[in-house]
Amino acid sequence: MARHAGVSTTAVSKVLRNAYGASPQMQTKVRAAIEELGYRPSAAARGLRGQTYTIGVMLPEIRNPFFADVLDGVTEHLNGTDYQLLMAQCCNDVAGEARLTDAMIDRSMDGLILIAPISSRRHLQAVARTVPTVVVGRHGHSADYDTVTDDDFAGAGLVVAHLAELGHRHIAHIEHLEKDPVRLVEMPNAQRADGYRHAMNAHGLADGINVVSTTYTQEGGYLGARQLLSRDVRPTAIFAGADIVAMGVFDALSEAGLSAPADISLAGYDNTTFAAFGPISLTTVDQAGHQMGGNAARLLLDRIADRARPTAQVKLSPTLVARRTTAPPSSQGRS
Amino acid sequence: MARHAGVSTTAVSKVLRNAYGASPQMQTKVRAAIEELGYRPSAAARGLRGQTYTIGVMLPEIRNPFFADVLDGVTEHLNGTDYQLLMAQCCNDVAGEARLTDAMIDRSMDGLILIAPISSRRHLQAVARTVPTVVVGRHGHSADYDTVTDDDFAGAGLVVAHLAELGHRHIAHIEHLEKDPVRLVEMPNAQRADGYRHAMNAHGLADGINVVSTTYTQEGGYLGARQLLSRDVRPTAIFAGADIVAMGVFDALSEAGLSAPADISLAGYDNTTFAAFGPISLTTVDQAGHQMGGNAARLLLDRIADRARPTAQVKLSPTLVARRTTAPPSSQGRS
DNA sequence: ATGAAAGCGCTAACAA
DNA sequence: TTGTTAGCGCTTTCAT
């Protein structure tokens, strides 16, 4: 290739990287040869010395549209740069996450964006010390990685305020069961549950606090709702910790011959496309996933440029999206 | 690392790859050193000589749950192997697809799975000649790449048969507008439209043929349905070419104060989680995305093992999933 | 069975 | 401004 252009490989390398020390005529000569031979530099070989121009994104679940929003934000920010985004879905267990981060490091990626990781803090730190890393959707400072989060505590408060304003006093919450002490502080689900309790107290609704612990899945929502519906005192509103959980609640409601908001008000969290869908029209909280992704990408590129820069914590504010599944409590709902 | 174990780098390499020529004692010695140093082989450097153990998946749209199903099938089949899956979302335009396939080739991936690509056949061939490739969700033979498809023609037939059996005679179809002559034959959307026409004729419903061309998006479904509803002769049933299109149809129906199946029957295609969701309960066609993914992974590994093997075309049979959005036509629906 | 040496396609330090 | 040279961390002949 270099021979074809009649120059040295160094020259080619320089032109490719727009590095210092390449005359205009050299540039044209090399570019012509590149064009002619359809030459493409091997990112793999390049990675042995310099950068691979590859950024890895780890996502826990591809089906959750919220993560797709985040991804769009990342993609958009990276458009026009030389970086290529490669993502991998992860398996929802700590060992799998470690395997995946290792795999990305082995492939000498230039930077990693970890979305809602469940790994130990210790592992995240180790990863971040090896390769520039941004953690999305997990609270907690670190000197090694930047973070982008949504203010989940405040978001839960928005939901409670909305329902309280409609006149609900007995507002139940379905949370994702969390036992690990670190994650209990850092995971969004825990923050939402805390925010719920705090807001209930703040609105003088301490008596209406009612939490069911399941998982952030449709199944979890279904089981949680069944539990709530079977209790002596039935809540007039349910705040599901995620839209996907609300889907499960819908299932349980229709099974019980109930509907929202006629019999019970229902709110979710994430503003997924599912929530926005007309026939559903779920009241929910918008996390601005797009912005989160954009911020993550920006922070990552900044860190790649300067690894010594102090870490940043970006916290975005959620907004309530009131739709048709929430309404004032029906009289029969009170008990 | 080799020094730490007191052996040559060659020996380490051999142990790592379970290659011939490593005594048991050598094995243990090396493995001990690996453990001790927490050593990880660089997949990047490895790629310069041998394989990278990386498989790339290109998907057009991460939000479509059908693609997630396919991905699950691929992942499951690859579990337990040394291969790591990395995916990238593509931009729905030919140039972007080319950029992405190039990027994956530059990163010396061992194999590619292209899901529903819109690139020219020529480009696909060029890619497949460079790296083992399996094309999913696109009809048409090639001597260079294996294919995995669903029998879309037959699937459309299932829908028409189901509706005809219910007594519908005027069944409209919303298709994805396709002009490119090659894609007109190879793309699933075109096959579905063909299958629809064929089945309508076969059932003696040639008069009821009514096709609207928009796009396979929610917006496309909305616009298509509005067009159908505004015509003099209103169909008693709508066959949307994809579940996502059916979502748009729902929007248009509720806007017009109509509902399915009371006023009009509605069927989709893909059996996405959305269709299965209780309150929706959309009649649709199941493509067995999971199986498609598994087959794609299997074919790819086979091809990586033997690049000369003749290509295979796997065509899976879809099944109808009758749910609650289809019913016999209401009398007022006839016009 | 083992290890020395060459080289995969690049980039970076240096010399010309 | 240019080209020469020495690696990056692996795999792969080919001697030993």
XYZ file of C-alpha atoms (C1' of nucleotides) in Angstrom:
702
model
C 0.000 0.000 0.000
C 2.721 2.426 0.998
C 4.747 1.157 -1.922
C 1.874 1.755 -4.307
C 1.846 5.400 -3.319
C 5.616 5.555 -3.484
C 5.989 6.693 0.098
C 6.813 5.238 3.489
C 4.340 3.553 5.791
C 5.020 6.314 8.281
C 3.727 8.834 5.838
C 0.562 6.858 5.358
C 0.092 6.577 9.073
C 0.515 10.297 9.459
C -1.973 11.161 6.786
C -4.469 8.734 8.246
C -4.270 10.382 11.612
C -3.933 13.924 10.325
C -0.742 13.999 12.328
C 1.831 16.722 12.191
C 4.376 16.514 9.419
C 2.642 15.739 6.185
C 2.911 18.068 3.251
C -0.154 18.805 1.150
C 1.285 16.994 -1.828
C 2.024 13.993 0.323
C -1.552 14.116 1.567
C -3.019 14.049 -1.914
C -0.695 11.327 -3.070
C -1.579 9.086 -0.159
C -5.290 9.785 -0.304
C -5.275 8.931 -3.979
C -3.646 5.603 -3.265
C -6.104 4.914 -0.462
C -8.967 5.569 -2.789
C -7.479 3.491 -5.552
C -6.806 0.425 -3.482
C -9.891 0.764 -1.351
C -7.547 0.616 1.580
C -8.895 0.459 5.116
C -6.687 0.643 8.182
C -7.031 -2.312 10.509
C -8.489 -1.048 13.734
C -7.266 -4.195 15.408
C -3.622 -3.640 14.574
C -3.968 0.019 15.329
C -5.159 -0.888 18.796
C -1.863 -2.575 19.560
C -0.165 0.783 19.551
C -2.681 3.558 19.665
C -6.429 3.736 19.883
C -9.030 1.386 18.458
C -11.639 4.102 18.072
C -14.109 1.713 19.578
C -16.425 2.457 22.456
C -18.240 -0.300 24.244
C -21.666 0.010 25.785
C -22.959 -2.531 28.218
C -26.721 -2.677 28.586
C -28.633 -4.907 30.924
C -31.671 -5.422 28.820
C -32.250 -4.552 25.242
C -36.016 -4.801 25.503
C -36.405 -1.893 27.840
C -37.035 1.072 25.567
C -35.494 3.413 28.106
C -32.095 1.958 27.364
C -32.723 2.457 23.679
C -33.276 6.136 24.410
C -29.964 6.331 26.238
C -28.288 4.579 23.352
C -29.736 7.036 20.878
C -28.250 9.856 22.887
C -24.845 8.226 22.862
C -25.015 7.439 19.162
C -26.024 10.944 18.265
C -23.162 12.456 20.202
C -20.686 10.082 18.601
C -21.908 10.715 15.076
C -19.330 12.532 13.068
C -16.494 11.388 15.298
C -14.218 8.508 14.354
C -15.540 6.380 17.174
C -17.581 3.297 16.520
C -20.089 2.170 19.082
C -20.347 -1.514 19.870
C -22.773 -2.749 22.450
C -23.347 -5.933 24.310
C -26.283 -7.100 26.269
C -25.572 -8.324 29.706
C -26.925 -11.114 31.596
C -28.194 -9.586 34.777
C -25.662 -11.255 37.007
C -22.432 -10.053 38.486
C -20.242 -12.753 36.989
C -21.615 -12.076 33.530
C -20.955 -8.380 33.862
C -17.371 -9.045 34.837
C -16.949 -11.363 31.877
C -18.299 -8.706 29.582
C -16.204 -5.828 30.877
C -13.170 -8.074 30.625
C -14.072 -8.987 27.065
C -14.313 -5.320 26.163
C -10.999 -4.564 27.796
C -9.373 -7.512 26.017
C -10.529 -6.042 22.769
C -8.752 -2.853 23.796
C -11.703 -0.577 23.520
C -10.955 3.076 24.088
C -13.788 3.653 26.509
C -16.726 1.991 28.180
C -20.226 3.141 28.998
C -21.858 0.915 31.565
C -25.594 1.285 31.796
C -27.201 0.388 35.105
C -24.495 -2.084 36.127
C -25.110 -4.284 39.141
C -21.464 -5.121 39.707
C -19.769 -4.313 42.955
C -18.350 -0.861 43.304
C -14.954 -2.447 43.633
C -15.228 -4.070 40.220
C -16.415 -0.855 38.587
C -13.432 0.959 40.041
C -11.068 -1.705 38.755
C -12.548 -1.434 35.287
C -12.407 2.341 35.328
C -8.765 2.320 36.338
C -8.013 0.176 33.298
C -10.047 2.017 30.703
C -11.963 5.311 30.647
C -15.429 4.526 31.938
C -18.728 6.296 32.426
C -21.406 4.712 34.575
C -24.988 5.554 33.686
C -27.971 5.097 35.952
C -26.206 4.344 39.157
C -25.762 6.801 41.957
C -22.650 7.246 44.054
C -19.409 9.136 43.565
C -16.176 7.627 42.452
C -12.789 9.131 41.850
C -12.301 6.734 38.961
C -15.379 7.002 36.809
C -17.843 9.671 35.771
C -21.527 9.116 36.369
C -24.734 10.197 34.700
C -27.916 9.640 36.620
C -31.451 10.724 36.848
C -32.664 12.114 40.143
C -34.737 9.069 40.995
C -35.434 10.281 44.494
C -37.042 13.429 43.123
C -38.824 11.481 40.392
C -40.596 9.296 42.903
C -41.558 12.465 44.718
C -43.190 13.824 41.575
C -45.405 10.766 41.314
C -46.465 10.891 44.933
C -47.178 14.620 44.703
C -49.284 14.080 41.605
C -51.328 11.313 43.205
C -51.667 13.160 46.501
C -52.934 16.194 44.657
C -55.584 14.046 42.989
C -56.751 13.124 46.459
C -55.123 9.755 46.991
C -54.067 8.948 50.522
C -53.320 5.296 50.201
C -50.618 5.029 47.548
C -48.799 1.730 47.293
C -45.398 1.212 45.726
C -43.966 -1.839 43.990
C -40.214 -1.849 44.348
C -37.363 -4.003 43.151
C -36.132 -6.044 46.095
C -32.626 -5.023 46.985
C -30.524 -6.491 49.746
C -26.948 -5.595 48.934
C -26.044 -2.633 51.170
C -24.051 -0.758 48.543
C -26.632 -1.174 45.824
C -29.255 -0.189 48.368
C -27.770 3.271 48.169
C -26.594 3.403 44.591
C -29.267 1.714 42.501
C -32.073 3.804 41.000
C -34.727 1.408 42.236
C -33.622 1.932 45.825
C -33.610 5.698 45.335
C -37.121 5.561 43.982
C -38.348 3.594 46.959
C -36.649 6.060 49.297
C -38.092 8.979 47.408
C -41.525 7.428 47.671
C -41.284 7.037 51.451
C -39.878 10.486 51.903
C -42.595 12.093 49.801
C -45.369 10.158 51.499
C -44.172 11.467 54.831
C -43.778 14.955 53.478
C -47.388 14.915 52.302
C -48.549 13.657 55.676
C -49.479 10.298 54.211
C -47.293 8.165 56.441
C -50.273 5.904 57.150
C -50.706 5.199 53.447
C -47.184 3.860 52.972
C -47.397 0.404 51.528
C -44.487 -1.226 49.776
C -44.325 -4.564 48.022
C -40.928 -5.910 47.068
C -40.697 -7.921 43.886
C -38.581 -7.273 40.806
C -38.510 -4.740 37.991
C -40.131 -7.101 35.499
C -43.607 -7.617 34.127
C -43.891 -10.748 36.227
C -42.798 -8.769 39.272
C -45.497 -6.205 38.627
C -48.125 -8.878 38.260
C -47.175 -10.615 41.499
C -46.831 -7.343 43.358
C -50.240 -6.132 42.265
C -51.875 -9.424 43.217
C -50.401 -9.087 46.653
C -51.709 -5.554 46.995
C -55.179 -6.439 45.741
C -55.507 -9.286 48.186
C -54.838 -7.163 51.238
C -57.597 -6.010 53.548
C -56.980 -2.379 52.861
C -56.752 -1.904 49.144
C -54.718 1.087 47.928
C -56.441 3.635 45.694
C -53.289 4.111 43.666
C -50.243 2.073 42.727
C -46.886 3.575 41.889
C -44.939 0.976 39.951
C -41.193 1.525 40.053
C -40.875 1.083 36.296
C -43.158 1.044 33.258
C -42.437 -2.612 32.719
C -43.704 -3.248 36.232
C -46.854 -1.301 35.415
C -47.442 -3.686 32.518
C -47.616 -6.512 35.000
C -49.960 -4.495 37.172
C -52.263 -4.073 34.189
C -52.355 -7.847 33.820
C -53.272 -8.346 37.464
C -55.922 -5.633 37.324
C -57.675 -7.022 34.285
C -57.510 -10.473 35.818
C -59.313 -9.091 38.863
C -61.842 -7.362 36.659
C -60.521 -3.947 37.574
C -59.250 -1.133 35.420
C -57.179 2.000 35.703
C -57.992 4.685 36.609
C -61.640 3.762 37.254
C -60.920 1.397 40.112
C -57.345 2.195 40.907
C -54.859 4.765 39.660
C -51.589 3.545 38.207
C -48.294 5.271 37.532
C -45.045 3.935 36.159
C -41.531 5.232 35.689
C -39.383 5.622 32.544
C -41.787 6.980 29.942
C -41.167 4.123 27.573
C -42.916 3.956 24.216
C -45.245 1.491 25.832
C -46.427 4.148 28.282
C -46.933 6.672 25.516
C -48.949 4.247 23.416
C -52.501 5.564 23.028
C -54.620 2.708 24.355
C -52.343 2.443 27.388
C -51.604 6.078 28.098
C -49.756 5.446 31.329
C -48.891 8.235 33.708
C -45.160 7.976 34.218
C -41.894 9.806 34.801
C -39.657 10.847 31.951
C -35.989 10.263 32.602
C -34.642 12.024 29.540
C -32.684 8.976 28.485
C -31.585 10.735 25.344
C -29.889 13.468 27.340
C -28.362 10.933 29.670
C -26.793 9.163 26.715
C -25.499 12.375 25.231
C -23.921 13.398 28.503
C -22.353 9.998 28.961
C -20.751 10.160 25.540
C -19.462 13.656 26.149
C -17.953 12.736 29.493
C -16.346 9.668 28.012
C -14.691 11.538 25.167
C -13.485 14.142 27.650
C -11.977 11.470 29.814
C -10.319 9.733 26.893
C -8.760 13.084 26.057
C -7.623 13.638 29.630
C -7.596 10.709 31.972
C -6.410 12.786 34.890
C -9.358 15.172 34.876
C -11.397 14.952 38.081
C -14.554 12.895 37.708
C -17.904 14.515 37.149
C -21.345 13.517 38.338
C -24.180 14.615 36.091
C -27.616 14.382 37.629
C -30.582 15.130 35.427
C -34.038 16.120 36.549
C -36.974 13.902 35.681
C -40.379 15.261 34.724
C -43.814 13.904 35.358
C -45.881 12.872 32.349
C -49.480 12.773 33.498
C -51.662 10.618 31.254
C -54.911 8.750 31.572
C -54.192 6.052 34.150
C -54.318 8.439 37.076
C -57.448 10.196 38.329
C -59.072 11.144 41.610
C -59.878 8.079 43.712
C -63.286 6.528 43.216
C -65.481 6.441 46.327
C -65.687 2.678 46.382
C -61.940 2.504 46.283
C -61.744 3.889 49.809
C -61.929 1.241 52.445
C 4.213 -13.420 32.159
C 5.996 -16.246 30.387
C 9.044 -15.478 32.459
C 7.045 -15.639 35.665
C 6.045 -19.188 34.814
C 9.569 -19.984 33.768
C 8.562 -21.023 30.264
C 8.527 -19.590 26.773
C 5.790 -17.406 25.342
C 5.173 -20.133 22.826
C 4.281 -22.513 25.599
C 1.813 -20.043 27.052
C 0.220 -19.560 23.688
C -0.150 -23.285 23.267
C -1.761 -23.796 26.625
C -4.138 -20.923 26.019
C -5.349 -22.458 22.808
C -5.252 -26.083 23.997
C -2.940 -26.625 21.060
C -0.942 -29.729 20.438
C 2.371 -30.043 22.192
C 1.927 -29.118 25.801
C 2.694 -31.610 28.533
C 0.386 -31.889 31.530
C 3.012 -30.454 33.832
C 3.523 -27.544 31.492
C -0.221 -26.988 31.496
C -0.447 -26.802 35.259
C 2.579 -24.557 35.531
C 1.211 -22.095 33.025
C -2.317 -22.126 34.388
C -0.966 -21.442 37.844
C 0.914 -18.412 36.555
C -2.166 -17.195 34.699
C -4.186 -17.427 37.868
C -1.540 -15.756 39.929
C -1.042 -12.781 37.676
C -4.676 -12.472 36.672
C -3.428 -12.612 33.129
C -5.804 -12.041 30.226
C -4.805 -12.517 26.615
C -5.360 -9.464 24.459
C -7.994 -10.344 21.922
C -6.837 -7.398 19.864
C -3.292 -8.627 19.473
C -4.513 -12.141 18.958
C -6.591 -10.922 16.058
C -3.489 -9.828 14.202
C -2.525 -13.440 13.714
C -5.451 -15.683 14.509
C -9.025 -15.136 15.522
C -10.523 -12.402 17.655
C -13.330 -14.588 18.956
C -15.666 -11.735 18.275
C -18.901 -11.926 16.373
C -20.651 -8.822 15.191
C -24.397 -8.420 14.878
C -25.927 -5.587 12.929
C -29.492 -4.729 13.845
C -31.625 -2.120 12.177
C -33.647 -1.108 15.160
C -33.147 -1.980 18.732
C -36.666 -1.025 19.744
C -38.367 -3.724 17.762
C -38.752 -6.598 20.213
C -38.604 -9.088 17.375
C -34.942 -8.318 16.886
C -34.387 -8.808 20.592
C -35.832 -12.290 20.208
C -33.417 -13.048 17.406
C -30.581 -11.740 19.503
C -31.565 -13.949 22.393
C -31.389 -16.943 20.106
C -27.921 -15.971 18.943
C -26.698 -15.291 22.455
C -27.998 -18.567 23.761
C -26.290 -20.530 21.031
C -23.008 -18.719 21.641
C -23.097 -19.221 25.387
C -20.396 -21.573 26.482
C -18.291 -20.902 23.402
C -15.328 -18.556 23.445
C -17.067 -16.121 21.172
C -18.158 -12.725 22.369
C -21.107 -11.057 20.743
C -20.907 -7.376 19.966
C -23.770 -5.617 18.305
C -24.323 -2.314 16.638
C -27.466 -0.551 15.732
C -27.744 0.627 12.214
C -29.098 3.669 10.785
C -31.616 2.514 8.238
C -29.675 3.757 5.245
C -27.412 2.017 2.816
C -24.378 4.195 3.415
C -24.619 3.684 7.155
C -24.833 -0.051 6.744
C -21.720 -0.061 4.624
C -19.895 2.036 7.199
C -20.891 -0.386 9.893
C -19.934 -3.555 8.078
C -16.600 -1.944 7.240
C -16.093 -0.996 10.870
C -16.713 -4.566 11.911
C -14.333 -5.884 9.299
C -11.677 -3.358 10.348
C -11.962 -4.718 13.855
C -11.244 -8.124 12.366
C -14.321 -9.805 13.684
C -14.511 -13.516 13.029
C -18.039 -13.467 11.707
C -21.012 -11.225 11.048
C -24.724 -11.669 11.468
C -26.669 -9.086 9.523
C -30.268 -8.743 10.565
C -32.678 -7.448 7.942
C -30.057 -5.482 5.995
C -31.210 -3.109 3.291
C -27.868 -2.963 1.509
C -27.535 -3.961 -2.082
C -26.989 -7.599 -2.777
C -23.647 -6.686 -4.243
C -22.471 -5.161 -1.005
C -23.639 -8.127 1.032
C -21.697 -10.422 -1.265
C -18.580 -8.305 -0.926
C -18.843 -8.403 2.848
C -19.444 -12.138 2.884
C -16.412 -12.759 0.731
C -14.303 -10.899 3.265
C -15.680 -12.405 6.449
C -18.048 -15.290 7.228
C -21.535 -13.827 7.138
C -25.075 -14.926 7.831
C -27.969 -12.787 6.652
C -31.147 -12.978 8.701
C -34.569 -11.912 7.551
C -33.873 -11.404 3.915
C -34.847 -13.798 1.196
C -32.755 -14.731 -1.804
C -29.941 -17.211 -2.349
C -26.304 -16.378 -2.415
C -23.243 -18.508 -2.931
C -21.390 -16.338 -0.441
C -23.578 -16.095 2.613
C -26.003 -18.302 4.494
C -29.500 -17.046 5.139
C -32.117 -17.554 7.804
C -35.598 -16.372 7.042
C -39.145 -16.782 8.014
C -41.604 -17.835 5.342
C -43.261 -14.447 5.126
C -45.298 -15.388 2.090
C -46.885 -18.251 4.008
C -47.276 -16.116 7.128
C -49.371 -13.556 5.300
C -51.435 -16.448 3.996
C -52.139 -17.580 7.539
C -53.550 -14.190 8.434
C -55.770 -13.998 5.390
C -57.027 -17.537 5.943
C -57.845 -16.743 9.556
C -59.772 -13.605 8.664
C -61.524 -15.246 5.722
C -62.620 -18.064 7.958
C -64.117 -15.542 10.352
C -66.192 -14.309 7.445
C -64.266 -11.249 6.312
C -64.311 -10.508 2.624
C -62.849 -7.074 2.560
C -59.427 -7.401 4.156
C -57.055 -4.484 3.687
C -53.289 -4.636 4.019
C -50.828 -1.977 5.077
C -47.474 -2.621 3.483
C -44.055 -1.054 3.595
C -43.508 0.831 0.363
C -40.742 -0.779 -1.618
C -39.435 0.381 -4.950
C -36.035 -1.185 -5.366
C -36.471 -4.185 -7.683
C -34.083 -6.471 -5.807
C -35.494 -5.682 -2.412
C -38.959 -6.103 -3.888
C -38.143 -9.776 -4.092
C -35.877 -10.224 -1.114
C -37.347 -8.148 1.683
C -39.824 -9.738 4.079
C -42.268 -6.874 3.734
C -42.552 -7.474 0.007
C -43.062 -11.188 0.563
C -45.832 -10.465 3.013
C -47.604 -8.226 0.550
C -47.261 -10.869 -2.142
C -48.480 -13.549 0.201
C -51.482 -11.395 1.042
C -52.448 -10.913 -2.595
C -51.936 -14.546 -3.404
C -54.020 -15.707 -0.466
C -56.818 -13.258 -1.199
C -57.061 -14.643 -4.700
C -56.868 -18.187 -3.445
C -59.803 -17.537 -1.146
C -61.779 -15.995 -3.966
C -61.543 -12.553 -2.378
C -59.890 -10.763 -5.263
C -62.458 -7.990 -4.991
C -61.512 -7.353 -1.398
C -57.858 -6.676 -2.146
C -56.934 -3.283 -0.808
C -53.374 -2.270 -0.188
C -52.024 0.917 1.328
C -48.314 1.598 1.042
C -46.677 3.424 3.900
C -43.810 2.305 6.127
C -43.254 -0.302 8.825
C -43.482 2.221 11.639
C -46.136 3.312 14.089
C -46.550 6.505 12.110
C -46.922 4.462 8.934
C -49.654 2.414 10.525
C -51.479 5.501 11.672
C -51.369 7.142 8.266
C -52.270 3.933 6.485
C -55.275 3.325 8.696
C -56.491 6.894 8.276
C -56.355 6.419 4.538
C -58.318 3.190 4.762
C -60.936 4.646 7.074
C -61.556 7.595 4.783
C -62.355 5.472 1.745
C -65.885 4.930 0.557
C -65.744 1.221 1.115
C -64.370 0.598 4.547
C -62.623 -2.765 5.064
C -63.925 -5.028 7.825
C -60.432 -6.153 8.682
C -56.930 -4.726 8.487
C -53.814 -6.828 8.188
C -50.890 -4.691 9.292
C -47.561 -5.914 7.955
C -45.918 -5.662 11.376
C -46.998 -5.310 14.990
C -45.484 -1.860 15.145
C -47.738 -0.888 12.249
C -50.715 -2.273 14.146
C -49.855 0.076 16.990
C -50.350 2.978 14.632
C -53.604 1.492 13.429
C -54.806 1.392 17.033
C -54.070 5.094 17.300
C -56.067 5.878 14.173
C -58.966 3.689 15.280
C -59.300 5.261 18.689
C -59.045 8.688 17.090
C -61.977 7.743 14.866
C -63.899 6.420 17.849
C -63.611 2.860 16.626
C -62.218 -0.206 18.310
C -60.977 -3.654 17.428
C -62.510 -6.101 16.944
C -65.939 -4.511 17.543
C -65.798 -2.217 14.528
C -62.910 -3.620 12.602
C -60.651 -6.649 13.008
C -56.916 -6.091 13.249
C -53.968 -8.408 12.813
C -50.257 -7.727 12.990
C -47.079 -9.642 12.298
C -44.113 -10.521 14.543
C -45.720 -11.511 17.851
C -43.807 -8.902 19.768
C -44.257 -8.541 23.517
C -46.520 -5.649 22.698
C -48.925 -7.954 20.874
C -48.912 -10.438 23.712
C -49.612 -7.760 26.301
C -52.986 -8.417 27.930
C -54.892 -5.194 27.310
C -53.775 -5.246 23.674
C -54.002 -8.936 22.838
C -53.264 -8.527 19.157
C -53.774 -11.345 16.695
C -50.459 -11.732 14.966
C -47.955 -14.104 13.371
C -45.121 -15.619 15.344
C -41.812 -15.653 13.504
C -39.881 -17.705 16.020
C -37.183 -15.083 16.266
C -35.456 -17.111 18.918
C -35.047 -20.048 16.565
C -33.935 -17.765 13.776
C -31.175 -16.424 15.984
C -30.086 -19.861 17.057
C -29.917 -21.059 13.482
C -27.981 -17.995 12.422
C -25.387 -18.571 15.129
C -25.055 -22.214 14.231
C -24.598 -21.488 10.544
C -22.039 -18.825 11.325
C -19.926 -21.075 13.512
C -20.131 -23.770 10.856
C -18.945 -21.354 8.233
C -16.128 -20.061 10.384
C -15.026 -23.672 10.753
C -15.259 -24.316 7.028
C -15.454 -21.366 4.720
C -15.728 -23.532 1.636
C -18.883 -25.318 2.690
C -21.805 -24.615 0.339
C -24.204 -22.005 1.683
C -27.431 -22.988 3.363
C -30.829 -21.329 3.348
C -32.876 -21.970 6.447
C -36.519 -21.055 6.126
C -38.666 -21.324 9.228
C -42.417 -21.643 9.305
C -44.450 -18.970 11.026
C -47.520 -19.741 13.107
C -50.669 -17.753 13.615
C -51.386 -16.488 17.110
C -55.075 -15.698 17.247
C -55.943 -13.286 20.014
C -58.700 -10.848 20.769
C -58.421 -8.234 18.023
C -59.960 -10.449 15.367
C -63.593 -11.578 15.284
C -66.365 -12.104 12.756
C -67.264 -8.873 10.975
C -69.975 -6.765 12.561
C -73.012 -6.206 10.368
C -72.564 -2.441 10.282
C -69.001 -2.967 9.121
C -70.222 -4.268 5.766
C -70.829 -1.564 3.283
C 7.813 -31.568 23.967
C 9.875 -27.155 23.944
C 11.703 -22.606 22.553
C 13.793 -19.221 19.207
C 12.566 -16.195 15.741
C 9.725 -14.083 12.322
C 5.915 -11.354 11.411
C 0.641 -9.813 11.648
C -0.423 -3.989 10.487
C 0.047 -0.484 12.736
C 2.288 3.913 15.645
C 6.007 6.492 17.878
C 10.672 7.899 18.580
C 14.294 9.146 16.187
C 17.532 10.147 12.303
C 18.284 12.010 8.002
C 9.215 17.133 5.759
C 10.385 12.433 5.232
C 11.948 7.594 6.012
C 14.154 4.134 9.168
C 13.629 1.391 13.076
C 11.733 -0.697 16.967
C 8.196 -2.490 19.141
C 2.681 -3.446 20.597
C 1.138 -9.037 22.239
C 0.097 -12.501 20.107
C 0.478 -17.039 16.723
C 3.099 -19.838 13.820
C 6.733 -22.098 11.409
C 10.798 -24.452 12.254
C 14.805 -25.995 14.795
C 16.236 -28.220 18.730
